[in-house]
Short mmCIF file of C-alpha atoms and ligand atoms in Angstrom, two decimals:
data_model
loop_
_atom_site.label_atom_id
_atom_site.label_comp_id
_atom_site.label_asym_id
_atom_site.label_seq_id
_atom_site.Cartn_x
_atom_site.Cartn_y
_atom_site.Cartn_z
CA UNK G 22 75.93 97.44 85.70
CA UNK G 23 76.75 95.63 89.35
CA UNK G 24 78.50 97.71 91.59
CA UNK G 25 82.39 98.10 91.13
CA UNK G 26 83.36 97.33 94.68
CA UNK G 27 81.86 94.28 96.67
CA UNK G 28 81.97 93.71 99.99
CA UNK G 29 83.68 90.14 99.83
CA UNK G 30 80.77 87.70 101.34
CA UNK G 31 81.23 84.09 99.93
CA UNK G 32 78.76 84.59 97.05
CA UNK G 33 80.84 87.44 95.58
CA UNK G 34 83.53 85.67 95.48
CA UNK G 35 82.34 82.66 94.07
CA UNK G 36 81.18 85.50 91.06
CA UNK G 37 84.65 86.80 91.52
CA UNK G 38 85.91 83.31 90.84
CA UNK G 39 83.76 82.45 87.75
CA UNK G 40 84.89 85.77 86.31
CA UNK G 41 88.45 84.82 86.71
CA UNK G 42 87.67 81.10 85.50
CA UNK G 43 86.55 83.31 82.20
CA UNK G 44 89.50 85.25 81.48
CA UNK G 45 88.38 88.40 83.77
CA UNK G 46 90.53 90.75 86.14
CA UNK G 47 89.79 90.58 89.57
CA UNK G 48 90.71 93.23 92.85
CA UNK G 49 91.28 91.16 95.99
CA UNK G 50 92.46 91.73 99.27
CA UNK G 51 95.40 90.06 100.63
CA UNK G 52 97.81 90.66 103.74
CA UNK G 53 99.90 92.19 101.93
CA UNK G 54 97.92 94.59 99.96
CA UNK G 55 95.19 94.86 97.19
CA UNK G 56 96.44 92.29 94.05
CA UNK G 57 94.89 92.65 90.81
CA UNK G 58 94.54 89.24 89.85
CA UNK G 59 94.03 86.70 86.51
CA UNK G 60 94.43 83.82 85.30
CA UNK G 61 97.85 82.82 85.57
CA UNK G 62 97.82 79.97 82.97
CA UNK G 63 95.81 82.31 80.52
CA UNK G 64 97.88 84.01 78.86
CA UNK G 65 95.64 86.29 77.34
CA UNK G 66 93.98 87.27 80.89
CA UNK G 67 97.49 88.34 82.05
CA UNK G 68 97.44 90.50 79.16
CA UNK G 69 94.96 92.11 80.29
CA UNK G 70 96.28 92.76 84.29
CA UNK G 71 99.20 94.63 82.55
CA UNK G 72 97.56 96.87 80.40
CA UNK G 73 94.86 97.83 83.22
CA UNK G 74 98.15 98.86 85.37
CA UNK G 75 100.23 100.21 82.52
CA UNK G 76 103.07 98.19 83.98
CA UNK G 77 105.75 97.29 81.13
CA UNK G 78 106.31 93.59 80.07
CA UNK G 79 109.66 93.18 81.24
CA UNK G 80 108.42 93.44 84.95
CA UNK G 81 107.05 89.81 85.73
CA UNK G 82 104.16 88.80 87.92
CA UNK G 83 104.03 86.69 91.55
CA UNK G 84 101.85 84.00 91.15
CA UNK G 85 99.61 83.31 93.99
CA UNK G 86 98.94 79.75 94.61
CA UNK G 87 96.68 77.81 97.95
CA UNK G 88 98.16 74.47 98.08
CA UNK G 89 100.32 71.92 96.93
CA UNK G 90 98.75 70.55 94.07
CA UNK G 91 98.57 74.44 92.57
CA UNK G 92 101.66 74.68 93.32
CA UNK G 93 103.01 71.54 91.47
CA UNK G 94 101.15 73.60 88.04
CA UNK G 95 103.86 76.65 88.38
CA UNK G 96 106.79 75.40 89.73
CA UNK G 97 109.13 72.69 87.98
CA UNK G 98 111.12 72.02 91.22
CA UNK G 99 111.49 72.43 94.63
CA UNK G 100 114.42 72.56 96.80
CA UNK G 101 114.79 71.25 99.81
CA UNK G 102 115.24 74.46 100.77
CA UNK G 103 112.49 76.16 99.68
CA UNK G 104 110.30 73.24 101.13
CA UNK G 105 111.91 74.19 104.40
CA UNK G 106 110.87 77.85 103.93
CA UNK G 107 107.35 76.96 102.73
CA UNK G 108 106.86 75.15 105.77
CA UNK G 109 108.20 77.85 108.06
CA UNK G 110 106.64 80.93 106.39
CA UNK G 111 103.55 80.04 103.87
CA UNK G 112 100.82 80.73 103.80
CA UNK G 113 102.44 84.29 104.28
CA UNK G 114 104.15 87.32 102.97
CA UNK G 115 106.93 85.17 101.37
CA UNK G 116 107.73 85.30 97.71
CA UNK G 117 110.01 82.50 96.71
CA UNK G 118 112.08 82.54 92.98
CA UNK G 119 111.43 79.00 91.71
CA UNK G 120 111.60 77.19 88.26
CA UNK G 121 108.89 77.88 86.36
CA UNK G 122 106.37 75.23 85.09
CA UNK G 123 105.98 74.76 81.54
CA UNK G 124 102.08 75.66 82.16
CA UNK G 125 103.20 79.37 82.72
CA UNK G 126 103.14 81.28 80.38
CA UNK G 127 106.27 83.28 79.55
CA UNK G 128 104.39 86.69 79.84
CA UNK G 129 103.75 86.09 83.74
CA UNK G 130 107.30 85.41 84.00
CA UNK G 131 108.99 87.84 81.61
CA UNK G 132 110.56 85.45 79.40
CA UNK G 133 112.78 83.88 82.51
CA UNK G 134 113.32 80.33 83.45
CA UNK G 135 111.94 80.85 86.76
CA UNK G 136 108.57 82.20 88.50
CA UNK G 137 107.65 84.42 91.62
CA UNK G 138 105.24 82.09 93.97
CA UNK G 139 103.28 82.87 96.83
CA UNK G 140 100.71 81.28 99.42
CA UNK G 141 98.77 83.99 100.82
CA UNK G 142 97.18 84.09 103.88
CA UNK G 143 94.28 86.31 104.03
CA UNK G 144 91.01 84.11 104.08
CA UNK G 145 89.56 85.83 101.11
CA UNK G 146 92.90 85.51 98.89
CA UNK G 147 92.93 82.00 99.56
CA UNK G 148 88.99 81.49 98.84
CA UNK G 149 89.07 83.09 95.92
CA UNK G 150 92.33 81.13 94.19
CA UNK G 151 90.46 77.90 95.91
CA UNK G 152 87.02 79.07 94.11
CA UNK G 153 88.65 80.02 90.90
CA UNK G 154 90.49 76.40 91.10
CA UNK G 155 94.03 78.04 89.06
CA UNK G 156 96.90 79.96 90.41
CA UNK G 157 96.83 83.81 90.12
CA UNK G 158 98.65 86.13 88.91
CA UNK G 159 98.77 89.16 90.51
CA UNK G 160 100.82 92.63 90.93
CA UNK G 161 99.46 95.46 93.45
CA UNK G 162 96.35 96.72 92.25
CA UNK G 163 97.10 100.00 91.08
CA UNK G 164 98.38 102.01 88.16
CA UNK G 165 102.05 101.17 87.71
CA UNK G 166 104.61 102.74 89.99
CA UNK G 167 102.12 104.60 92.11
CA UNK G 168 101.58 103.90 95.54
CA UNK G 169 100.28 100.38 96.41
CA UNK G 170 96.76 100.15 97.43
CA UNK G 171 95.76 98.94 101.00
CA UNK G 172 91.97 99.29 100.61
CA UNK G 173 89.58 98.51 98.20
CA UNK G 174 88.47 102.51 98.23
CA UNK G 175 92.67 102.99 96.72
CA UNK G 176 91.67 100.24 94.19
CA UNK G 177 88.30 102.21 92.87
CA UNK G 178 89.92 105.29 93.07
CA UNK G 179 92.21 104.41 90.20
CA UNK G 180 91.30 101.28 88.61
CA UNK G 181 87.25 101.29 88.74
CA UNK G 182 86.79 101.47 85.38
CA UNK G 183 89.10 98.98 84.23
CA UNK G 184 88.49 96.33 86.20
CA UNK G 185 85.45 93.26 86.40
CA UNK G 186 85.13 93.45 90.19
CA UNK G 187 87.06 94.88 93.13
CA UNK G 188 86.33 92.62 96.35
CA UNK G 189 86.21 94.61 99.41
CA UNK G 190 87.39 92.75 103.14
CA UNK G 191 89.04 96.33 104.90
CA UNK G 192 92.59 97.27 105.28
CA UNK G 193 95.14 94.82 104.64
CA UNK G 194 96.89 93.98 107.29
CA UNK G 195 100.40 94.29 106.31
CA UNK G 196 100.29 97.07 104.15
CA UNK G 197 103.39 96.23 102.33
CA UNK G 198 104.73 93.76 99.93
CA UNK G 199 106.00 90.45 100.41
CA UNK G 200 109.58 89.83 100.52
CA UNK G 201 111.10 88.53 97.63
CA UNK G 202 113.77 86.01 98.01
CA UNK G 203 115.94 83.27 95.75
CA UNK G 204 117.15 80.77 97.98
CA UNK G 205 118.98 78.62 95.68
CA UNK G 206 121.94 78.25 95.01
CA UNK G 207 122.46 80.90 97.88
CA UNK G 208 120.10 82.92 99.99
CA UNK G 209 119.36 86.36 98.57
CA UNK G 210 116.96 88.78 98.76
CA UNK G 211 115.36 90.75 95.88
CA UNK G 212 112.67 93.14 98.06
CA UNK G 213 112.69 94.13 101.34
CA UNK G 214 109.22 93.57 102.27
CA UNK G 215 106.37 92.37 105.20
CA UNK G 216 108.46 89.52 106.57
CA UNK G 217 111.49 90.59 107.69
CA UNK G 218 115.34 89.41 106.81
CA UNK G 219 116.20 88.67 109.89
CA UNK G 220 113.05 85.69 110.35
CA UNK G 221 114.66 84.25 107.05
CA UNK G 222 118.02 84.71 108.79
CA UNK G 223 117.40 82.97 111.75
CA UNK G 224 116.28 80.07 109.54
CA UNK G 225 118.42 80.15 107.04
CA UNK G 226 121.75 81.70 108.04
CA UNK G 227 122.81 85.60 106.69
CA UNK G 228 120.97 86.07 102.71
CA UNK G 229 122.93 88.06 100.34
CA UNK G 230 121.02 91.38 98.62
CA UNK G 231 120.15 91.82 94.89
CA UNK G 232 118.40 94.87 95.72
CA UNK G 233 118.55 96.63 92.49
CA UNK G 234 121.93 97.89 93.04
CA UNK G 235 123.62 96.53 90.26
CA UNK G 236 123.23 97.33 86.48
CA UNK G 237 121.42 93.87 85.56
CA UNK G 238 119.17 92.72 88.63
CA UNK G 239 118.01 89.64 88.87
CA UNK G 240 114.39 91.01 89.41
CA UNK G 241 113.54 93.08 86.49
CA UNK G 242 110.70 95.34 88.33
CA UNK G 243 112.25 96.72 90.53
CA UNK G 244 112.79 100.29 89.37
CA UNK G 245 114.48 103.41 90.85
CA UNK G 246 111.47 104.97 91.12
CA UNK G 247 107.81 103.41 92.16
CA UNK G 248 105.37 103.52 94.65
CA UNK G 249 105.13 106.97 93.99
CA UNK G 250 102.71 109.61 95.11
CA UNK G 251 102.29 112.55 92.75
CA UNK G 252 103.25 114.49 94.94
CA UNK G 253 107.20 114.94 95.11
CA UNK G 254 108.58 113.29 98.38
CA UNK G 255 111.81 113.14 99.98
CA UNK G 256 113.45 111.03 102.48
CA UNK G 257 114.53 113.93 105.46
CA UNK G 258 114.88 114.43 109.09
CA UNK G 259 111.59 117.25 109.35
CA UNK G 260 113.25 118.55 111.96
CA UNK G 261 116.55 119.66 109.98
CA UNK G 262 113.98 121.26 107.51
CA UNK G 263 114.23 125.26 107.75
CA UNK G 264 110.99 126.34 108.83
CA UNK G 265 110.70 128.94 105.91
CA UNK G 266 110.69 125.83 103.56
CA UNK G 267 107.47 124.18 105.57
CA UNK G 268 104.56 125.80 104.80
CA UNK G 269 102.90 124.03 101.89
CA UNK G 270 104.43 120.79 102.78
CA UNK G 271 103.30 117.66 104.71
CA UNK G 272 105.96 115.96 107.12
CA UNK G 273 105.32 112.15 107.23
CA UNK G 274 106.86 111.36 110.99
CA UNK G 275 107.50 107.82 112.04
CA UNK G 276 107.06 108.61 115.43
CA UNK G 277 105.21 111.49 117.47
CA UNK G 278 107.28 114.87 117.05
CA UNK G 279 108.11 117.46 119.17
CA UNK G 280 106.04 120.27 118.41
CA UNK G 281 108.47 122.26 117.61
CA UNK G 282 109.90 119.95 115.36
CA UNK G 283 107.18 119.95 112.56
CA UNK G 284 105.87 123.67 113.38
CA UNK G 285 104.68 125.17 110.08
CA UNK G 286 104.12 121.98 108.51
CA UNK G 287 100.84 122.29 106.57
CA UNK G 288 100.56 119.11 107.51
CA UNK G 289 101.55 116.35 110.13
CA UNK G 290 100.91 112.55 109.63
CA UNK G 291 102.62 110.21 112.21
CA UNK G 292 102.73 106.38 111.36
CA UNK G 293 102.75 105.46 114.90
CA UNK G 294 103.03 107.27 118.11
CA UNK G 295 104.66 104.56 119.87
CA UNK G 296 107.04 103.91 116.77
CA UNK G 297 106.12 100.26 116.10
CA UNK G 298 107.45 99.25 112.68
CA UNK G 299 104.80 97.17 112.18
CA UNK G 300 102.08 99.91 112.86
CA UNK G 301 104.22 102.26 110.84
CA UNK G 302 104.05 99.57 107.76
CA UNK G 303 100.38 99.32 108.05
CA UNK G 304 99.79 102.30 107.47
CA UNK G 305 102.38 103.80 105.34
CA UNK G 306 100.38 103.58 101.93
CA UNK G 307 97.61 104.41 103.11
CA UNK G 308 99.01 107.69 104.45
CA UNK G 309 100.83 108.73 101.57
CA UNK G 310 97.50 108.42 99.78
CA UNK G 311 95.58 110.56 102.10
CA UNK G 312 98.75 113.46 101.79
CA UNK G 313 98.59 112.56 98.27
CA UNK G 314 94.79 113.75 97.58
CA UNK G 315 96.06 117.25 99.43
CA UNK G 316 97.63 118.01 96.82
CA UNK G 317 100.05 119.65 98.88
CA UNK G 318 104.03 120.75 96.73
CA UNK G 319 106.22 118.38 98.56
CA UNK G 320 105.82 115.53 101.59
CA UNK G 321 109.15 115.71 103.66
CA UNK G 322 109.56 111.79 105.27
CA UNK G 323 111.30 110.87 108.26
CA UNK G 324 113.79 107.99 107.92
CA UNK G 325 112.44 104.92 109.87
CA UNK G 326 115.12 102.67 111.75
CA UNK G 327 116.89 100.48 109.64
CA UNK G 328 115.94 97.30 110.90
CA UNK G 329 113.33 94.37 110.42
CA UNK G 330 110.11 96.13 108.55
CA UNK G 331 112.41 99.43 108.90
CA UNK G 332 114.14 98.34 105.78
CA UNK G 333 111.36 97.70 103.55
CA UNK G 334 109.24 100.82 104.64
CA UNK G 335 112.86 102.77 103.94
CA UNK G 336 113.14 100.40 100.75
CA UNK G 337 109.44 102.22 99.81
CA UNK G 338 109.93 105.39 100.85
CA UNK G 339 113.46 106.04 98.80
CA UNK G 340 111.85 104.93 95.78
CA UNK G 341 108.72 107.14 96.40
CA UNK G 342 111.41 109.73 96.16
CA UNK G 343 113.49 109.17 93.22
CA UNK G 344 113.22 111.02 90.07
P1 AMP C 159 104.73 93.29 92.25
O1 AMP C 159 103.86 92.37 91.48
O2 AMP C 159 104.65 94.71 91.81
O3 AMP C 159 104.66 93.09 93.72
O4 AMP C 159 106.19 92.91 91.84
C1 AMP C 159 106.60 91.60 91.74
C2 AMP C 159 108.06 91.61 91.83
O5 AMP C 159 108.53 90.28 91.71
C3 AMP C 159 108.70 92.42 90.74
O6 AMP C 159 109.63 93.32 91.32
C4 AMP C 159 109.37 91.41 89.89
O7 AMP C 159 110.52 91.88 89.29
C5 AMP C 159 109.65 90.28 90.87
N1 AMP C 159 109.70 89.00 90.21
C6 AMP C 159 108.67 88.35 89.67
N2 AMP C 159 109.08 87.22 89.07
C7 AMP C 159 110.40 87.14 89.24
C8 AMP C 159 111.41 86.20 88.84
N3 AMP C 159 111.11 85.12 88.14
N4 AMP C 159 112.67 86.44 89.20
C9 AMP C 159 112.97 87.55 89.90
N5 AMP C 159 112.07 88.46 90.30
C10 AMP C 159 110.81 88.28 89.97
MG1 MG C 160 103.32 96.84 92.77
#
């Protein structure tokens, strides 16, 4: 049996690519974070990345693409637009709503008239989808509605089993999903995520929100409740926490505490001393999975600023916490 997780020289992924070309499932880094990727013009592939992630079939997949030609495949049209935002933000974490190819197949897309695309950036993404010659498609690699993985080690933790090769290329350097966005016939976001609003706002003038808010959104997967840690979290000021209530709890700060502030805390994570949203994004999943594997009875998060990658990191951290 080769080893589960490979460090991602160019000969694994070339093996990583021939397994995809044959219908396999795939872990590979991106700047965003792990994606669990397949086929995405084999239907029967795709099958296969939603059963390994117990993710329902309503919920449909980005499809990851490395040029134009790939692109052409998945996408019927292109707005003028969404040229201009491919050309300002791709390769990057920017996931554009666009109408879907007849080549994809309706269970990457849910059954709607239009697909998710993205150009990554990270080198080994894009050698990979270039190696495999198709378009992927592919979710966060990890069991549905738990928290997204960021290393290869989250991947193998939960998924090693499952899937035909995890590539390995360190910590992504995001951390968090791409943002989701229809621009057509207005501007409107679906998920906060690693680029922020306001760089598609300064482009493109203010974007409305479909932010699962409403009773039908317009982007089925994006439940209440997911990215989850098993252990119960909830969105809170540690500070305003009565100390009697601290003891076998973790507080996740944004920025370094007062002492006193987190005192009787089991324990303390801080996403970054300085308080650097970006710092704080990067390593936001892969903190909650290091408080997670305390098994600790509750994590107590502070509220991030509610600005640029503020949003999406509060985006995360409410749905961590809903029931
Ligand atoms: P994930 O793969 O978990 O990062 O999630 C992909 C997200 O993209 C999900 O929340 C989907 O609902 C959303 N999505 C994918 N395709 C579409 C589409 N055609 N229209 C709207 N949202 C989509
Ligand atoms: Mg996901």
């Amino acid at each position: 049996m080769p080893e589960m997780v490979t460090e991602a020289t160019p000969e694994a992924v070339e093996r990583a690519a021939a397994l995809l070309r044959g219908g396999g499932v795939v872990a590979f880094p991106t700047e965003t974070v792990y994606g669990l990727g397949a086929d995405a013009l084999n239907a029967v592939a795709v099958a296969r990345v939603f059963e390994i992630k117990g993710r329902p079939t309503f919920d449909p997949l980005i499809v990851h693409v490395v040029d134009e030609a790939m692109l052409a495949r998945v996408a019927s049209r292109v707005s003028e637009r969404a040229r201009r935002a491919m050309e300002r933000f791709w390769p990057g974490p920017l996931t554009l709503i666009l109408p879907k190819g007849d080549a994809v197949p309706e269970l990457v897309t849910a059954g709607l008239p239009t697909v998710a695309v993205r150009m990554p950036a990270h080198p080994v993404a894009r050698d990979l989808i270039a190696r495999a010659a198709t378009p992927l498609a592919a979710p966060s690699a990890n069991p549905f509605g738990y928290v997204s993985p960021t290393r290869a080690e989250h991947v193998e933790q939960t998924l090693a089993q499952r899937v035909d090769c995890i590539l390995d290329a360190g910590p992504s350097s995001h951390g968090l999903e791409s943002t989701i966005v229809v621009l057509d016939p207005h501007p409107t976001v679906l998920r906060y995520g690693a680029l922020p609003v306001e760089e598609l706002e300064a482009e493109f003038g203010p974007f409305a929100r479909d932010l699962f808010e409403g009773p039908t959104p317009l982007s089925p997967g994006r439940l209440p409740r997911h990215y989850s840690p098993r252990t119960p979290l909830r969105v809170i000021e540690p500070r305003l926490v009565p100390p009697g209530a601290r003891a076998a709890s973790a507080a996740l700060c944004f920025t370094q505490p007062d002492g006193s502030a987190v005192e009787g805390y089991a324990c303390v994570r801080v996403l970054s001393e300085s308080g650097d949203l970006r710092e704080a994004a990067a390593r936001l999943f892969e903190t909650l999975h290091e408080l997670d594997a305390l098994e600790l009875t509750r994590i107590d998060a502070q509220p991030v600023p509610d600005r640029d990658l503020g949003r999406a990191i509060l985006d995360r951290l409410r749905r961590a916490s809903a029931r």
